[in-house]
Coordinates of C-alpha atoms and ligand atoms in Angstrom, one line a residue:
X25 CA 1.0 -17.2 -9.1
X26 CA -1.4 -14.5 -8.3
X27 CA -2.0 -11.3 -10.4
X28 CA 0.4 -8.6 -9.4
X29 CA -1.0 -6.0 -7.0
X30 CA -0.7 -2.2 -7.2
X31 CA -1.5 -0.2 -4.0
X32 CA -1.6 3.5 -4.5
X33 CA -1.0 5.4 -1.3
X34 CA -2.8 8.7 -1.6
X35 CA -0.8 10.2 1.3
X36 CA -1.7 13.8 1.9
X37 CA -1.1 15.3 -1.6
X38 CA -3.6 17.9 -2.6
X39 CA -3.7 16.0 -6.0
X40 CA -5.2 13.0 -4.1
X41 CA -7.4 14.7 -1.6
X42 CA -11.2 15.1 -1.7
X43 CA -12.7 15.4 -5.2
X44 CA -9.3 14.7 -6.7
X45 CA -9.1 11.5 -4.6
X46 CA -12.3 10.3 -6.3
X47 CA -10.9 11.1 -9.8
X48 CA -7.7 9.2 -9.0
X49 CA -9.7 6.2 -7.6
X50 CA -11.8 6.2 -10.8
X51 CA -8.5 6.1 -12.8
X52 CA -7.4 3.1 -10.8
X53 CA -10.7 1.4 -11.3
X54 CA -10.6 2.0 -15.1
X55 CA -7.0 0.6 -15.4
X56 CA -8.0 -2.4 -13.2
X57 CA -10.9 -3.1 -15.6
X58 CA -8.9 -2.5 -18.7
X59 CA -5.8 -4.5 -17.7
X60 CA -6.9 -7.1 -15.2
X61 CA -4.2 -5.9 -12.7
X62 CA -5.4 -5.6 -9.1
X63 CA -5.5 -2.0 -8.2
X64 CA -6.1 -0.7 -4.6
X65 CA -6.6 2.8 -3.3
X66 CA -5.3 4.0 0.1
X67 CA -6.9 7.5 0.6
X68 CA -6.9 9.7 3.7
X69 CA -9.4 8.7 6.4
X70 CA -11.9 11.4 5.5
X71 CA -12.1 10.1 1.9
X72 CA -12.6 6.4 2.8
X73 CA -16.4 6.4 2.8
X74 CA -16.8 8.4 -0.4
X75 CA -14.3 6.3 -2.3
X76 CA -15.7 3.0 -1.1
X77 CA -19.1 4.0 -2.2
X78 CA -18.1 5.3 -5.6
X79 CA -15.6 2.8 -6.9
X80 CA -15.5 -1.0 -7.0
X81 CA -11.8 -1.5 -6.3
X82 CA -10.7 -2.2 -2.7
X83 CA -10.0 0.8 -0.5
X84 CA -7.4 0.7 2.4
X85 CA -6.9 3.0 5.3
X86 CA -3.5 4.6 5.6
X87 CA -3.3 4.0 9.3
X88 CA -5.3 2.5 12.2
X89 CA -4.5 3.4 15.8
X90 CA -3.9 0.6 18.3
X91 CA -6.9 1.7 20.4
X92 CA -10.1 0.1 21.6
X93 CA -13.4 2.0 21.2
X94 CA -13.8 4.8 23.8
X95 CA -12.0 8.0 24.6
X96 CA -9.3 8.5 22.0
X97 CA -10.0 11.8 20.3
X98 CA -8.4 12.1 16.9
X99 CA -7.7 8.4 16.5
X100 CA -8.6 6.1 13.6
X101 CA -10.7 3.3 15.1
X102 CA -10.7 0.0 13.1
X103 CA -14.4 -0.4 13.5
X104 CA -14.9 3.1 11.9
X105 CA -12.5 2.4 9.0
X106 CA -14.4 -0.9 8.4
X107 CA -17.8 0.8 8.4
X108 CA -16.4 3.4 6.1
X109 CA -15.7 0.7 3.6
X110 CA -12.0 0.0 4.2
X111 CA -11.0 -3.6 3.2
X112 CA -7.8 -3.3 5.2
X113 CA -5.0 -0.9 6.2
X114 CA -1.4 0.1 5.8
X115 CA 0.4 -0.2 9.1
X116 CA 3.7 1.4 10.2
X117 CA 4.2 3.5 7.1
X118 CA 7.6 5.3 7.1
X119 CA 5.6 8.5 7.5
X120 CA 3.5 7.1 10.4
X121 CA 5.9 4.8 12.3
X122 CA 4.6 2.7 15.2
X123 CA 6.1 0.7 18.1
X124 CA 6.5 -3.0 17.6
X125 CA 3.8 -3.9 20.2
X126 CA 1.4 -1.5 18.6
X127 CA 2.0 -3.0 15.1
X128 CA 1.2 -6.4 16.6
X129 CA -2.0 -5.1 18.2
X130 CA -3.2 -3.6 15.0
X131 CA -2.4 -6.7 12.9
X132 CA -4.4 -8.8 15.4
X133 CA -7.4 -6.3 15.2
X134 CA -7.2 -6.3 11.4
X135 CA -7.1 -10.1 11.2
X136 CA -10.0 -10.4 13.7
X137 CA -12.0 -8.0 11.6
X138 CA -11.4 -10.1 8.5
X139 CA -9.5 -7.2 6.9
X140 CA -6.2 -7.0 5.0
X141 CA -3.0 -6.0 6.8
X142 CA -0.1 -4.4 4.9
X143 CA 2.9 -3.7 7.2
X144 CA 5.5 -1.3 5.8
X145 CA 9.2 -1.9 6.7
X146 CA 12.5 -0.2 5.9
X147 CA 15.1 -3.0 5.7
X148 CA 15.6 -6.8 5.7
X149 CA 15.7 -7.1 9.5
X150 CA 12.5 -5.2 10.1
X151 CA 10.8 -7.1 7.2
X152 CA 11.7 -10.4 8.9
X153 CA 10.4 -9.0 12.2
X154 CA 7.1 -7.9 10.6
X155 CA 6.7 -11.3 8.9
X156 CA 6.8 -12.9 12.4
X157 CA 3.7 -11.0 13.3
X158 CA 1.7 -12.7 10.5
X159 CA 0.4 -9.9 8.4
X160 CA -1.1 -10.5 5.0
X161 CA 1.5 -8.4 3.3
X162 CA 4.9 -6.8 4.1
X163 CA 5.8 -3.8 2.0
X164 CA 9.5 -3.0 2.0
X165 CA 10.2 0.7 1.4
X166 CA 13.7 2.2 2.0
X167 CA 12.8 5.6 3.4
X168 CA 15.6 7.5 1.6
X169 CA 14.1 6.5 -1.8
X170 CA 10.5 7.5 -0.9
X171 CA 9.4 10.4 -3.1
X172 CA 12.8 10.4 -4.8
X173 CA 11.8 9.1 -8.2
X174 CA 14.7 6.6 -7.8
X175 CA 13.1 3.2 -7.9
X176 CA 14.0 0.8 -5.1
X177 CA 13.8 -2.1 -7.5
X178 CA 16.7 -0.6 -9.5
X179 CA 18.6 1.3 -6.8
X180 CA 18.5 -1.2 -4.0
X181 CA 17.5 -4.6 -5.5
X182 CA 19.4 -6.5 -2.7
X183 CA 17.0 -5.0 -0.1
X184 CA 14.0 -6.3 -2.0
X185 CA 15.5 -9.7 -2.7
X186 CA 16.9 -10.0 0.9
X187 CA 13.5 -9.1 2.3
X188 CA 11.6 -11.6 0.1
X189 CA 14.0 -14.3 1.3
X190 CA 13.9 -13.4 5.0
X191 CA 10.1 -13.0 4.9
X192 CA 9.4 -16.3 3.2
X193 CA 11.8 -18.0 5.5
X194 CA 9.9 -16.9 8.5
X195 CA 6.4 -17.2 7.1
X196 CA 5.8 -18.3 3.5
X197 CA 2.2 -17.2 3.6
X198 CA 3.2 -13.5 3.9
X199 CA 3.1 -11.8 0.5
X200 CA 5.8 -9.2 -0.3
X201 CA 5.4 -5.8 -1.9
X202 CA 8.0 -3.2 -2.5
X203 CA 7.9 0.6 -2.9
X204 CA 9.7 3.9 -3.0
X205 CA 10.5 5.7 -6.2
X206 CA 8.5 3.3 -8.4
X207 CA 6.7 4.9 -11.4
X208 CA 7.4 3.2 -14.7
X209 CA 6.7 -0.1 -16.3
X210 CA 10.4 -1.0 -16.0
X211 CA 10.4 -0.2 -12.3
X212 CA 7.4 -2.5 -11.7
X213 CA 8.8 -5.3 -13.9
X214 CA 12.1 -5.2 -12.0
X215 CA 10.1 -5.3 -8.7
X216 CA 8.3 -8.5 -9.8
X217 CA 11.6 -10.1 -11.0
X218 CA 13.1 -9.6 -7.6
X219 CA 10.3 -11.7 -6.1
X220 CA 7.9 -9.0 -5.0
X221 CA 4.2 -9.7 -5.7
X222 CA 3.3 -6.1 -6.4
X223 CA 4.1 -2.5 -5.6
X224 CA 3.1 0.2 -3.1
X225 CA 3.6 3.7 -4.7
X226 CA 2.5 7.3 -4.6
X227 CA 4.2 10.3 -6.1
X228 CA 5.1 8.8 -9.5
X229 CA 1.4 8.4 -10.2
X230 CA -0.3 11.1 -8.1
X231 CA 1.9 13.9 -9.4
X232 CA 1.9 12.7 -13.0
X233 CA 0.3 15.1 -15.5
X234 CA -2.0 12.2 -16.5
X235 CA -2.3 9.6 -13.7
X236 CA -4.3 7.2 -15.7
X237 CA -1.7 7.1 -18.4
X238 CA 1.0 6.7 -15.8
X239 CA -0.9 3.7 -14.3
X240 CA -1.2 2.1 -17.8
X241 CA 2.6 2.6 -18.3
X242 CA 3.3 1.1 -14.8
X243 CA 1.6 -2.2 -15.7
X244 CA 2.6 -2.2 -19.4
X245 CA 5.5 -4.7 -19.0
X246 CA 4.1 -7.3 -16.7
Ligands
LIG311 O1 3.7 4.1 0.4 C1 4.3 4.5 -0.8 C2 5.5 5.3 -0.7 O2 5.9 5.6 0.5 C3 6.3 5.4 -1.8 O3 6.2 6.7 -2.2 O4 6.3 8.6 -3.7 O5 8.2 7.1 -3.6 O6 6.1 6.3 -4.6 P1 6.7 7.2 -3.6

């Protein structure tokens, strides 16, 4: 078994933007060093370069567009994310949904670039569909629980368990994460017990009065 993984999605909170993104990434790095748990930061595109230069933990993009180099003003190009230091990217986050064919295109680009793909899904069926596209990770996040403070691992354990089963059935090499409302050590422990190999989370850490302490609590029971 591999060490559990924690991916912190910085989203577009002011508390995880610019200078504060750097502080948060440093907290992730310290907790990774102190606990041995794998910590990953997913900041906004404009913060990728700074974070990848300043911290040793892996940094992911939040989104990459299904475009080739050329005329696509405003898009996130995979080559640019890679040069900015991204080790991979979230794909199809609930707040940045994509069409199936575009998800497939981005996974192929990410794999060809030797980067890590983390496809977000909303239920058992879409988790199975995503697994068929051979990403590195599928992260199941029921949208109604995102930002709610109600942990998926306790509110909808059957979605996590069902997704793990469906994903492993289609492709046992795909690793499974879960997210939405996760913030405490109990939430993370429950997520791992349901067969998830880590968590994708945001507000419970980013909006905590002491994010480093919140991270230490998150990994305290694994
Ligand atoms: O990508 C993580 C996410 O959507 C969950 O958000 O705030 O419920 O941890 P949150």
